[in-house]
Amino acid sequence: MPILQTRHLTLSPCRPEDRDDFIALEQDPEVMRFLNGGHPVGRDESDPGADFLMPRGTEPHVWTARRTSSGGFVGWFCLWPESEGLAELGYRLRRTEWGQGLAAEGAMALVGWGFESCFYDKIVATTMAVNHASRRVMEKIGMHYARTIHADWPDPIPGSEEGEVWCEVTRAEWHTVSPSNP
């Protein structure tokens, strides 16, 4: 996995040294609000089968995002291969970094890399329908609404009754909607 540079971010393959920063994200109730209702996640409580959702610094396909100017931790991004031609985009940023365009900036770099270097045909992303900020990031990077899934969760969180939104972009669409591909 390469190091990716954007205007404000350096995305590097995650390392064990990033673990404490990742865990700190999971302790912020606002960061976790649309993932588990805002409950802090203990180290031993995370699902080992969902390592791209709760990275610990050793996962493939997860990049640590740091500010290029200061090296300060911003969050993480992942581009998780689902099949040969399909990957899922994910991201999580510190609350202090929200609203600055950094999620879209990092996501755009990773999606561009996925299409140009991994030759994915399609990249998808999901979020709760009520997570308007994350949906806006998906729109900014050229993704479009594909469907809403409604699931019966054993322990539903506020907003889950609205469902989970799936957004996607194909390689062909990417080349037409993203004039500033990395």
Tab-separated table of N, CA and C in Angstrom:
chain	number	residue	atom	x	y	z
A	1	MET	N	0.846	-1.176	0.000
A	1	MET	CA	0.000	0.000	0.000
A	1	MET	C	0.894	1.243	0.000
A	2	PRO	N	0.619	2.153	-0.887
A	2	PRO	CA	1.458	3.352	-0.974
A	2	PRO	C	1.054	4.408	0.058
A	3	ILE	N	1.901	5.373	0.224
A	3	ILE	CA	1.568	6.577	0.981
A	3	ILE	C	0.908	7.529	-0.006
A	4	LEU	N	-0.241	8.081	0.367
A	4	LEU	CA	-0.979	9.005	-0.492
A	4	LEU	C	-0.927	10.398	0.119
A	5	GLN	N	-0.662	11.381	-0.720
A	5	GLN	CA	-0.596	12.780	-0.285
A	5	GLN	C	-1.759	13.542	-0.893
A	6	THR	N	-2.384	14.371	-0.096
A	6	THR	CA	-3.387	15.311	-0.588
A	6	THR	C	-2.920	16.703	-0.183
A	7	ARG	N	-3.741	17.668	-0.414
A	7	ARG	CA	-3.357	19.037	-0.063
A	7	ARG	C	-3.050	19.181	1.428
A	8	HIS	N	-3.865	18.541	2.284
A	8	HIS	CA	-3.721	18.699	3.725
A	8	HIS	C	-3.340	17.419	4.466
A	9	LEU	N	-3.458	16.265	3.803
A	9	LEU	CA	-3.316	14.983	4.496
A	9	LEU	C	-2.211	14.115	3.918
A	10	THR	N	-1.647	13.304	4.797
A	10	THR	CA	-0.791	12.192	4.401
A	10	THR	C	-1.495	10.927	4.879
A	11	LEU	N	-1.820	10.054	3.939
A	11	LEU	CA	-2.448	8.767	4.252
A	11	LEU	C	-1.371	7.700	4.136
A	12	SER	N	-1.070	7.068	5.261
A	12	SER	CA	-0.031	6.032	5.308
A	12	SER	C	-0.645	4.720	5.742
A	13	PRO	N	-0.130	3.596	5.238
A	13	PRO	CA	-0.628	2.312	5.730
A	13	PRO	C	-0.534	2.288	7.257
A	14	CYS	N	-1.594	1.824	7.899
A	14	CYS	CA	-1.613	1.854	9.360
A	14	CYS	C	-0.515	0.966	9.943
A	15	ARG	N	-0.107	1.331	11.161
A	15	ARG	CA	0.961	0.612	11.880
A	15	ARG	C	0.521	0.390	13.319
A	16	PRO	N	1.123	-0.557	14.004
A	16	PRO	CA	0.767	-0.771	15.410
A	16	PRO	C	0.898	0.497	16.258
A	17	GLU	N	1.780	1.404	15.880
A	17	GLU	CA	1.951	2.650	16.626
A	17	GLU	C	0.711	3.551	16.543
A	18	ASP	N	-0.187	3.266	15.606
A	18	ASP	CA	-1.411	4.052	15.445
A	18	ASP	C	-2.537	3.561	16.355
A	19	ARG	N	-2.353	2.452	16.995
A	19	ARG	CA	-3.409	1.802	17.783
A	19	ARG	C	-4.052	2.730	18.809
A	20	ASP	N	-3.253	3.438	19.572
A	20	ASP	CA	-3.825	4.311	20.601
A	20	ASP	C	-4.689	5.406	19.997
A	21	ASP	N	-4.276	5.941	18.863
A	21	ASP	CA	-5.096	6.950	18.186
A	21	ASP	C	-6.415	6.350	17.705
A	22	PHE	N	-6.369	5.154	17.155
A	22	PHE	CA	-7.593	4.486	16.701
A	22	PHE	C	-8.538	4.238	17.869
A	23	ILE	N	-8.004	3.737	18.956
A	23	ILE	CA	-8.833	3.438	20.128
A	23	ILE	C	-9.433	4.718	20.699
A	24	ALA	N	-8.678	5.811	20.695
A	24	ALA	CA	-9.205	7.087	21.185
A	24	ALA	C	-10.434	7.512	20.377
A	25	LEU	N	-10.444	7.254	19.072
A	25	LEU	CA	-11.626	7.562	18.260
A	25	LEU	C	-12.843	6.808	18.781
A	26	GLU	N	-12.649	5.557	19.138
A	26	GLU	CA	-13.747	4.711	19.586
A	26	GLU	C	-14.250	5.087	20.968
A	27	GLN	N	-13.527	5.933	21.672
A	27	GLN	CA	-13.947	6.385	22.989
A	27	GLN	C	-14.785	7.660	22.936
A	28	ASP	N	-14.847	8.302	21.773
A	28	ASP	CA	-15.612	9.537	21.618
A	28	ASP	C	-17.054	9.193	21.251
A	29	PRO	N	-18.018	9.512	22.119
A	29	PRO	CA	-19.414	9.156	21.839
A	29	PRO	C	-19.951	9.748	20.543
A	30	GLU	N	-19.528	10.956	20.182
A	30	GLU	CA	-20.022	11.559	18.942
A	30	GLU	C	-19.460	10.853	17.713
A	31	VAL	N	-18.221	10.416	17.778
A	31	VAL	CA	-17.622	9.671	16.662
A	31	VAL	C	-18.353	8.345	16.481
A	32	MET	N	-18.764	7.737	17.579
A	32	MET	CA	-19.399	6.411	17.529
A	32	MET	C	-20.924	6.471	17.401
A	33	ARG	N	-21.487	7.653	17.387
A	33	ARG	CA	-22.935	7.830	17.419
A	33	ARG	C	-23.675	7.028	16.354
A	34	PHE	N	-23.200	7.045	15.125
A	34	PHE	CA	-23.896	6.346	14.046
A	34	PHE	C	-23.383	4.925	13.833
A	35	LEU	N	-22.505	4.486	14.704
A	35	LEU	CA	-21.980	3.121	14.611
A	35	LEU	C	-22.570	2.217	15.682
A	36	ASN	N	-22.696	2.767	16.890
A	36	ASN	CA	-23.240	1.928	17.960
A	36	ASN	C	-24.063	2.739	18.965
A	37	GLY	N	-24.508	3.910	18.573
A	37	GLY	CA	-25.305	4.743	19.457
A	37	GLY	C	-24.482	5.626	20.372
A	38	GLY	N	-23.172	5.657	20.183
A	38	GLY	CA	-22.315	6.533	20.964
A	38	GLY	C	-21.671	5.910	22.177
A	39	HIS	N	-21.682	4.592	22.235
A	39	HIS	CA	-21.076	3.910	23.378
A	39	HIS	C	-19.591	3.672	23.123
A	40	PRO	N	-18.746	4.016	24.075
A	40	PRO	CA	-17.323	3.709	23.905
A	40	PRO	C	-17.125	2.207	23.731
A	41	VAL	N	-16.151	1.847	22.926
A	41	VAL	CA	-15.869	0.438	22.651
A	41	VAL	C	-14.609	0.046	23.408
A	42	GLY	N	-14.719	-0.979	24.229
A	42	GLY	CA	-13.547	-1.489	24.925
A	42	GLY	C	-12.677	-2.290	23.985
A	43	ARG	N	-11.393	-2.349	24.286
A	43	ARG	CA	-10.454	-3.082	23.425
A	43	ARG	C	-10.886	-4.506	23.158
A	44	ASP	N	-11.439	-5.160	24.151
A	44	ASP	CA	-11.781	-6.577	24.007
A	44	ASP	C	-13.198	-6.783	23.487
A	45	GLU	N	-13.945	-5.703	23.306
A	45	GLU	CA	-15.339	-5.827	22.891
A	45	GLU	C	-15.538	-5.786	21.386
A	46	SER	N	-14.555	-5.326	20.634
A	46	SER	CA	-14.765	-5.169	19.199
A	46	SER	C	-14.809	-6.527	18.514
A	47	ASP	N	-15.558	-6.573	17.449
A	47	ASP	CA	-15.751	-7.790	16.675
A	47	ASP	C	-14.488	-8.085	15.870
A	48	PRO	N	-13.810	-9.215	16.127
A	48	PRO	CA	-12.588	-9.499	15.374
A	48	PRO	C	-12.835	-9.687	13.881
A	49	GLY	N	-14.063	-9.976	13.493
A	49	GLY	CA	-14.383	-10.130	12.083
A	49	GLY	C	-14.626	-8.793	11.389
A	50	ALA	N	-14.629	-7.718	12.147
A	50	ALA	CA	-14.873	-6.389	11.582
A	50	ALA	C	-13.656	-5.509	11.794
A	51	ASP	N	-12.474	-6.056	11.523
A	51	ASP	CA	-11.250	-5.314	11.821
A	51	ASP	C	-11.104	-4.044	11.006
A	52	PHE	N	-11.779	-3.940	9.866
A	52	PHE	CA	-11.694	-2.690	9.125
A	52	PHE	C	-12.578	-1.617	9.751
A	53	LEU	N	-13.506	-2.000	10.628
A	53	LEU	CA	-14.321	-1.017	11.340
A	53	LEU	C	-13.689	-0.603	12.658
A	54	MET	N	-12.897	-1.440	13.243
A	54	MET	CA	-12.233	-1.164	14.513
A	54	MET	C	-10.753	-1.490	14.387
A	55	PRO	N	-10.024	-0.759	13.548
A	55	PRO	CA	-8.624	-1.107	13.315
A	55	PRO	C	-7.761	-0.933	14.557
A	56	ARG	N	-6.715	-1.730	14.605
A	56	ARG	CA	-5.774	-1.681	15.720
A	56	ARG	C	-4.354	-1.409	15.253
A	57	GLY	N	-4.182	-1.188	13.941
A	57	GLY	CA	-2.877	-0.814	13.427
A	57	GLY	C	-2.162	-1.891	12.636
A	58	THR	N	-2.782	-3.039	12.474
A	58	THR	CA	-2.136	-4.123	11.734
A	58	THR	C	-2.966	-4.567	10.525
A	59	GLU	N	-4.058	-3.882	10.272
A	59	GLU	CA	-4.982	-4.311	9.231
A	59	GLU	C	-4.515	-3.898	7.844
A	60	PRO	N	-4.643	-4.789	6.889
A	60	PRO	CA	-4.381	-4.381	5.507
A	60	PRO	C	-5.529	-3.483	5.046
A	61	HIS	N	-5.263	-2.651	4.093
A	61	HIS	CA	-6.283	-1.819	3.458
A	61	HIS	C	-6.769	-0.662	4.333
A	62	VAL	N	-6.065	-0.371	5.449
A	62	VAL	CA	-6.420	0.752	6.319
A	62	VAL	C	-5.248	1.735	6.328
A	63	TRP	N	-5.564	2.997	6.072
A	63	TRP	CA	-4.568	4.068	6.071
A	63	TRP	C	-4.822	4.994	7.257
A	64	THR	N	-3.753	5.403	7.898
A	64	THR	CA	-3.825	6.409	8.947
A	64	THR	C	-3.704	7.782	8.291
A	65	ALA	N	-4.599	8.682	8.654
A	65	ALA	CA	-4.574	10.039	8.107
A	65	ALA	C	-3.978	10.989	9.140
A	66	ARG	N	-2.954	11.704	8.712
A	66	ARG	CA	-2.316	12.715	9.556
A	66	ARG	C	-2.210	14.005	8.749
A	67	ARG	N	-2.248	15.108	9.453
A	67	ARG	CA	-2.043	16.397	8.786
A	67	ARG	C	-0.613	16.439	8.275
A	68	THR	N	-0.464	16.799	7.017
A	68	THR	CA	0.861	16.865	6.419
A	68	THR	C	1.707	17.931	7.113
A	69	SER	N	1.101	19.038	7.475
A	69	SER	CA	1.853	20.149	8.061
A	69	SER	C	2.382	19.860	9.455
A	70	SER	N	1.623	19.116	10.267
A	70	SER	CA	2.009	18.925	11.668
A	70	SER	C	2.206	17.471	12.077
A	71	GLY	N	1.718	16.537	11.291
A	71	GLY	CA	1.765	15.134	11.672
A	71	GLY	C	0.664	14.745	12.651
A	72	GLY	N	-0.228	15.702	12.963
A	72	GLY	CA	-1.311	15.429	13.904
A	72	GLY	C	-2.294	14.408	13.350
A	73	PHE	N	-2.744	13.513	14.228
A	73	PHE	CA	-3.680	12.460	13.851
A	73	PHE	C	-5.038	13.053	13.493
A	74	VAL	N	-5.546	12.675	12.324
A	74	VAL	CA	-6.844	13.128	11.844
A	74	VAL	C	-7.864	12.002	11.946
A	75	GLY	N	-7.479	10.788	11.574
A	75	GLY	CA	-8.401	9.657	11.576
A	75	GLY	C	-7.857	8.536	10.713
A	76	TRP	N	-8.765	7.730	10.188
A	76	TRP	CA	-8.346	6.648	9.297
A	76	TRP	C	-9.323	6.523	8.138
A	77	PHE	N	-8.819	5.914	7.071
A	77	PHE	CA	-9.598	5.604	5.877
A	77	PHE	C	-9.303	4.159	5.507
A	78	CYS	N	-10.270	3.496	4.909
A	78	CYS	CA	-9.993	2.148	4.405
A	78	CYS	C	-10.640	1.979	3.040
A	79	LEU	N	-10.056	1.111	2.267
A	79	LEU	CA	-10.613	0.696	0.988
A	79	LEU	C	-10.533	-0.823	1.002
A	80	TRP	N	-11.605	-1.425	1.466
A	80	TRP	CA	-11.652	-2.850	1.760
A	80	TRP	C	-12.134	-3.623	0.546
A	81	PRO	N	-11.304	-4.524	-0.002
A	81	PRO	CA	-11.741	-5.305	-1.167
A	81	PRO	C	-12.861	-6.276	-0.792
A	82	GLU	N	-13.953	-6.187	-1.508
A	82	GLU	CA	-15.079	-7.104	-1.304
A	82	GLU	C	-15.027	-8.248	-2.312
A	83	SER	N	-14.523	-7.949	-3.504
A	83	SER	CA	-14.333	-8.953	-4.550
A	83	SER	C	-13.286	-8.380	-5.505
A	84	GLU	N	-13.029	-9.086	-6.585
A	84	GLU	CA	-11.984	-8.642	-7.505
A	84	GLU	C	-12.228	-7.235	-8.050
A	85	GLY	N	-13.473	-6.893	-8.340
A	85	GLY	CA	-13.757	-5.597	-8.936
A	85	GLY	C	-14.466	-4.614	-8.029
A	86	LEU	N	-14.638	-4.970	-6.752
A	86	LEU	CA	-15.449	-4.162	-5.848
A	86	LEU	C	-14.732	-3.927	-4.528
A	87	ALA	N	-14.759	-2.673	-4.066
A	87	ALA	CA	-14.189	-2.343	-2.751
A	87	ALA	C	-15.165	-1.450	-1.996
A	88	GLU	N	-15.048	-1.490	-0.668
A	88	GLU	CA	-15.871	-0.636	0.183
A	88	GLU	C	-15.008	0.410	0.862
A	89	LEU	N	-15.419	1.649	0.736
A	89	LEU	CA	-14.747	2.776	1.356
A	89	LEU	C	-15.274	2.976	2.770
A	90	GLY	N	-14.380	3.264	3.690
A	90	GLY	CA	-14.768	3.613	5.048
A	90	GLY	C	-13.850	4.706	5.569
A	91	TYR	N	-14.306	5.437	6.560
A	91	TYR	CA	-13.493	6.502	7.149
A	91	TYR	C	-14.039	6.846	8.521
A	92	ARG	N	-13.165	7.337	9.346
A	92	ARG	CA	-13.537	7.826	10.671
A	92	ARG	C	-12.539	8.914	11.046
A	93	LEU	N	-13.052	10.068	11.420
A	93	LEU	CA	-12.193	11.206	11.759
A	93	LEU	C	-12.468	11.692	13.172
A	94	ARG	N	-11.444	12.266	13.772
A	94	ARG	CA	-11.605	12.897	15.082
A	94	ARG	C	-12.625	14.017	14.956
A	95	ARG	N	-13.399	14.206	15.996
A	95	ARG	CA	-14.437	15.232	15.982
A	95	ARG	C	-13.854	16.623	15.717
A	96	THR	N	-12.671	16.893	16.242
A	96	THR	CA	-12.055	18.205	16.032
A	96	THR	C	-11.703	18.460	14.571
A	97	GLU	N	-11.711	17.424	13.748
A	97	GLU	CA	-11.366	17.552	12.322
A	97	GLU	C	-12.602	17.627	11.424
A	98	TRP	N	-13.784	17.484	12.004
A	98	TRP	CA	-15.017	17.500	11.224
A	98	TRP	C	-15.257	18.886	10.621
A	99	GLY	N	-15.962	18.904	9.505
A	99	GLY	CA	-16.412	20.144	8.905
A	99	GLY	C	-15.331	20.932	8.177
A	100	GLN	N	-14.204	20.313	7.907
A	100	GLN	CA	-13.104	21.002	7.238
A	100	GLN	C	-12.820	20.458	5.847
A	101	GLY	N	-13.641	19.514	5.405
A	101	GLY	CA	-13.444	18.935	4.076
A	101	GLY	C	-12.415	17.822	4.036
A	102	LEU	N	-11.896	17.427	5.193
A	102	LEU	CA	-10.832	16.423	5.214
A	102	LEU	C	-11.336	15.021	4.889
A	103	ALA	N	-12.560	14.705	5.286
A	103	ALA	CA	-13.105	13.381	4.949
A	103	ALA	C	-13.214	13.225	3.442
A	104	ALA	N	-13.744	14.233	2.774
A	104	ALA	CA	-13.863	14.169	1.314
A	104	ALA	C	-12.487	14.164	0.658
A	105	GLU	N	-11.571	14.941	1.186
A	105	GLU	CA	-10.220	15.013	0.607
A	105	GLU	C	-9.519	13.657	0.684
A	106	GLY	N	-9.558	13.029	1.845
A	106	GLY	CA	-8.925	11.719	1.999
A	106	GLY	C	-9.647	10.636	1.214
A	107	ALA	N	-10.983	10.664	1.255
A	107	ALA	CA	-11.766	9.657	0.538
A	107	ALA	C	-11.531	9.763	-0.965
A	108	MET	N	-11.461	10.986	-1.466
A	108	MET	CA	-11.240	11.178	-2.902
A	108	MET	C	-9.879	10.600	-3.318
A	109	ALA	N	-8.868	10.824	-2.517
A	109	ALA	CA	-7.540	10.283	-2.826
A	109	ALA	C	-7.568	8.759	-2.854
A	110	LEU	N	-8.241	8.171	-1.886
A	110	LEU	CA	-8.270	6.713	-1.791
A	110	LEU	C	-9.102	6.096	-2.915
A	111	VAL	N	-10.228	6.702	-3.236
A	111	VAL	CA	-11.059	6.187	-4.333
A	111	VAL	C	-10.295	6.298	-5.653
A	112	GLY	N	-9.637	7.427	-5.873
A	112	GLY	CA	-8.838	7.580	-7.089
A	112	GLY	C	-7.755	6.530	-7.184
A	113	TRP	N	-7.070	6.278	-6.088
A	113	TRP	CA	-6.041	5.245	-6.055
A	113	TRP	C	-6.648	3.867	-6.331
A	114	GLY	N	-7.822	3.603	-5.752
A	114	GLY	CA	-8.477	2.309	-5.969
A	114	GLY	C	-8.818	2.054	-7.426
A	115	PHE	N	-9.286	3.083	-8.106
A	115	PHE	CA	-9.621	2.928	-9.528
A	115	PHE	C	-8.372	2.860	-10.394
A	116	GLU	N	-7.388	3.690	-10.105
A	116	GLU	CA	-6.207	3.778	-10.970
A	116	GLU	C	-5.173	2.685	-10.707
A	117	SER	N	-5.020	2.267	-9.462
A	117	SER	CA	-3.962	1.304	-9.125
A	117	SER	C	-4.469	-0.108	-8.869
A	118	CYS	N	-5.672	-0.221	-8.335
A	118	CYS	CA	-6.225	-1.559	-8.043
A	118	CYS	C	-7.216	-2.006	-9.101
A	119	PHE	N	-7.583	-1.083	-9.989
A	119	PHE	CA	-8.477	-1.369	-11.102
A	119	PHE	C	-9.848	-1.878	-10.669
A	120	TYR	N	-10.346	-1.337	-9.538
A	120	TYR	CA	-11.707	-1.677	-9.133
A	120	TYR	C	-12.677	-1.160	-10.185
A	121	ASP	N	-13.770	-1.875	-10.371
A	121	ASP	CA	-14.826	-1.444	-11.274
A	121	ASP	C	-15.834	-0.559	-10.558
A	122	LYS	N	-16.002	-0.816	-9.236
A	122	LYS	CA	-16.984	-0.074	-8.452
A	122	LYS	C	-16.483	0.043	-7.019
A	123	ILE	N	-16.759	1.191	-6.417
A	123	ILE	CA	-16.462	1.404	-4.998
A	123	ILE	C	-17.756	1.849	-4.336
A	124	VAL	N	-18.068	1.230	-3.204
A	124	VAL	CA	-19.289	1.515	-2.469
A	124	VAL	C	-18.942	2.057	-1.085
A	125	ALA	N	-19.917	2.683	-0.470
A	125	ALA	CA	-19.798	3.131	0.911
A	125	ALA	C	-21.191	3.090	1.525
A	126	THR	N	-21.256	2.865	2.825
A	126	THR	CA	-22.541	2.803	3.510
A	126	THR	C	-22.507	3.681	4.754
A	127	THR	N	-23.678	4.129	5.142
A	127	THR	CA	-23.837	4.873	6.392
A	127	THR	C	-25.310	4.835	6.762
A	128	MET	N	-25.603	5.159	7.998
A	128	MET	CA	-27.001	5.275	8.399
A	128	MET	C	-27.644	6.402	7.603
A	129	ALA	N	-28.893	6.217	7.216
A	129	ALA	CA	-29.604	7.235	6.435
A	129	ALA	C	-29.615	8.582	7.150
A	130	VAL	N	-29.622	8.585	8.464
A	130	VAL	CA	-29.681	9.833	9.231
A	130	VAL	C	-28.313	10.495	9.409
A	131	ASN	N	-27.249	9.864	8.919
A	131	ASN	CA	-25.909	10.445	9.035
A	131	ASN	C	-25.670	11.350	7.823
A	132	HIS	N	-26.236	12.542	7.888
A	132	HIS	CA	-26.197	13.461	6.756
A	132	HIS	C	-24.782	13.924	6.418
A	133	ALA	N	-23.923	14.059	7.410
A	133	ALA	CA	-22.547	14.511	7.146
A	133	ALA	C	-21.795	13.469	6.313
A	134	SER	N	-21.927	12.211	6.667
A	134	SER	CA	-21.240	11.167	5.914
A	134	SER	C	-21.836	11.031	4.511
A	135	ARG	N	-23.136	11.174	4.405
A	135	ARG	CA	-23.764	11.113	3.087
A	135	ARG	C	-23.261	12.258	2.202
A	136	ARG	N	-23.043	13.417	2.804
A	136	ARG	CA	-22.539	14.564	2.042
A	136	ARG	C	-21.127	14.298	1.539
A	137	VAL	N	-20.301	13.646	2.360
A	137	VAL	CA	-18.948	13.281	1.924
A	137	VAL	C	-19.045	12.386	0.693
A	138	MET	N	-19.922	11.400	0.733
A	138	MET	CA	-20.081	10.484	-0.387
A	138	MET	C	-20.498	11.237	-1.650
A	139	GLU	N	-21.406	12.179	-1.503
A	139	GLU	CA	-21.836	12.986	-2.650
A	139	GLU	C	-20.681	13.827	-3.194
A	140	LYS	N	-19.916	14.434	-2.299
A	140	LYS	CA	-18.805	15.298	-2.718
A	140	LYS	C	-17.772	14.550	-3.550
A	141	ILE	N	-17.601	13.251	-3.276
A	141	ILE	CA	-16.587	12.501	-4.019
A	141	ILE	C	-17.167	11.796	-5.245
A	142	GLY	N	-18.409	12.114	-5.595
A	142	GLY	CA	-18.996	11.593	-6.825
A	142	GLY	C	-19.813	10.335	-6.675
A	143	MET	N	-20.042	9.890	-5.448
A	143	MET	CA	-20.883	8.703	-5.259
A	143	MET	C	-22.350	9.110	-5.379
A	144	HIS	N	-23.168	8.152	-5.769
A	144	HIS	CA	-24.599	8.398	-5.859
A	144	HIS	C	-25.345	7.327	-5.084
A	145	TYR	N	-26.535	7.677	-4.683
A	145	TYR	CA	-27.402	6.777	-3.924
A	145	TYR	C	-27.713	5.537	-4.754
A	146	ALA	N	-27.580	4.375	-4.136
A	146	ALA	CA	-27.912	3.123	-4.811
A	146	ALA	C	-29.146	2.462	-4.203
A	147	ARG	N	-29.209	2.419	-2.865
A	147	ARG	CA	-30.346	1.772	-2.203
A	147	ARG	C	-30.293	2.032	-0.700
A	148	THR	N	-31.398	1.718	-0.056
A	148	THR	CA	-31.477	1.756	1.399
A	148	THR	C	-31.842	0.359	1.871
A	149	ILE	N	-31.122	-0.104	2.856
A	149	ILE	CA	-31.363	-1.426	3.440
A	149	ILE	C	-31.951	-1.234	4.837
A	150	HIS	N	-32.988	-1.976	5.131
A	150	HIS	CA	-33.573	-1.967	6.473
A	150	HIS	C	-33.316	-3.332	7.094
A	151	ALA	N	-32.700	-3.314	8.246
A	151	ALA	CA	-32.381	-4.566	8.935
A	151	ALA	C	-32.999	-4.563	10.326
A	152	ASP	N	-33.279	-5.728	10.823
A	152	ASP	CA	-33.740	-5.868	12.202
A	152	ASP	C	-32.522	-6.094	13.082
A	153	TRP	N	-32.131	-5.057	13.807
A	153	TRP	CA	-30.975	-5.150	14.684
A	153	TRP	C	-31.430	-5.608	16.061
A	154	PRO	N	-30.666	-6.491	16.692
A	154	PRO	CA	-31.057	-6.955	18.025
A	154	PRO	C	-31.061	-5.822	19.059
A	155	ASP	N	-30.214	-4.823	18.856
A	155	ASP	CA	-30.128	-3.690	19.769
A	155	ASP	C	-30.085	-2.403	18.938
A	156	PRO	N	-31.246	-1.973	18.388
A	156	PRO	CA	-31.238	-0.833	17.478
A	156	PRO	C	-30.781	0.452	18.179
A	157	ILE	N	-30.158	1.324	17.389
A	157	ILE	CA	-29.717	2.620	17.901
A	157	ILE	C	-30.596	3.697	17.282
A	158	PRO	N	-30.666	4.878	17.893
A	158	PRO	CA	-31.505	5.938	17.336
A	158	PRO	C	-31.152	6.228	15.882
A	159	GLY	N	-32.167	6.239	15.053
A	159	GLY	CA	-31.992	6.500	13.632
A	159	GLY	C	-31.922	5.243	12.780
A	160	SER	N	-31.692	4.093	13.406
A	160	SER	CA	-31.560	2.861	12.613
A	160	SER	C	-32.859	2.483	11.908
A	161	GLU	N	-33.981	2.984	12.418
A	161	GLU	CA	-35.263	2.683	11.767
A	161	GLU	C	-35.355	3.303	10.371
A	162	GLU	N	-34.501	4.288	10.088
A	162	GLU	CA	-34.471	4.914	8.759
A	162	GLU	C	-33.663	4.099	7.753
A	163	GLY	N	-32.908	3.128	8.241
A	163	GLY	CA	-32.151	2.249	7.358
A	163	GLY	C	-30.718	2.689	7.131
A	164	GLU	N	-30.021	1.881	6.345
A	164	GLU	CA	-28.639	2.133	5.978
A	164	GLU	C	-28.589	2.436	4.484
A	165	VAL	N	-27.961	3.540	4.149
A	165	VAL	CA	-27.866	3.991	2.761
A	165	VAL	C	-26.597	3.433	2.132
A	166	TRP	N	-26.732	2.911	0.932
A	166	TRP	CA	-25.601	2.448	0.128
A	166	TRP	C	-25.405	3.445	-1.002
A	167	CYS	N	-24.185	3.923	-1.151
A	167	CYS	CA	-23.827	4.803	-2.256
A	167	CYS	C	-22.703	4.139	-3.036
A	168	GLU	N	-22.554	4.514	-4.289
A	168	GLU	CA	-21.539	3.873	-5.123
A	168	GLU	C	-21.069	4.801	-6.232
A	169	VAL	N	-19.928	4.458	-6.782
A	169	VAL	CA	-19.404	5.116	-7.969
A	169	VAL	C	-18.652	4.067	-8.767
A	170	THR	N	-18.833	4.077	-10.070
A	170	THR	CA	-18.101	3.162	-10.940
A	170	THR	C	-16.864	3.870	-11.469
A	171	ARG	N	-15.966	3.095	-12.014
A	171	ARG	CA	-14.754	3.676	-12.600
A	171	ARG	C	-15.106	4.670	-13.712
A	172	ALA	N	-16.051	4.309	-14.578
A	172	ALA	CA	-16.438	5.205	-15.671
A	172	ALA	C	-17.037	6.500	-15.131
A	173	GLU	N	-17.879	6.391	-14.111
A	173	GLU	CA	-18.463	7.591	-13.508
A	173	GLU	C	-17.388	8.454	-12.857
A	174	TRP	N	-16.426	7.821	-12.220
A	174	TRP	CA	-15.357	8.547	-11.530
A	174	TRP	C	-14.622	9.474	-12.491
A	175	HIS	N	-14.352	8.987	-13.668
A	175	HIS	CA	-13.594	9.787	-14.629
A	175	HIS	C	-14.403	10.975	-15.144
A	176	THR	N	-15.728	10.908	-15.044
A	176	THR	CA	-16.530	12.035	-15.515
A	176	THR	C	-16.913	12.998	-14.400
A	177	VAL	N	-16.986	12.524	-13.143
A	177	VAL	CA	-17.444	13.382	-12.058
A	177	VAL	C	-16.324	13.946	-11.214
A	178	SER	N	-15.119	13.449	-11.365
A	178	SER	CA	-14.034	13.872	-10.494
A	178	SER	C	-12.916	14.543	-11.302
A	179	PRO	N	-13.040	15.853	-11.510
A	179	PRO	CA	-12.037	16.539	-12.313
A	179	PRO	C	-10.673	16.598	-11.638
A	180	SER	N	-10.637	16.423	-10.333
A	180	SER	CA	-9.355	16.527	-9.623
A	180	SER	C	-8.911	15.171	-9.089
A	181	ASN	N	-9.055	14.128	-9.894
A	181	ASN	CA	-8.583	12.809	-9.464
A	181	ASN	C	-7.131	12.905	-9.031
A	182	PRO	N	-6.790	12.202	-7.935
A	182	PRO	CA	-5.378	12.212	-7.531
A	182	PRO	C	-4.523	11.456	-8.517
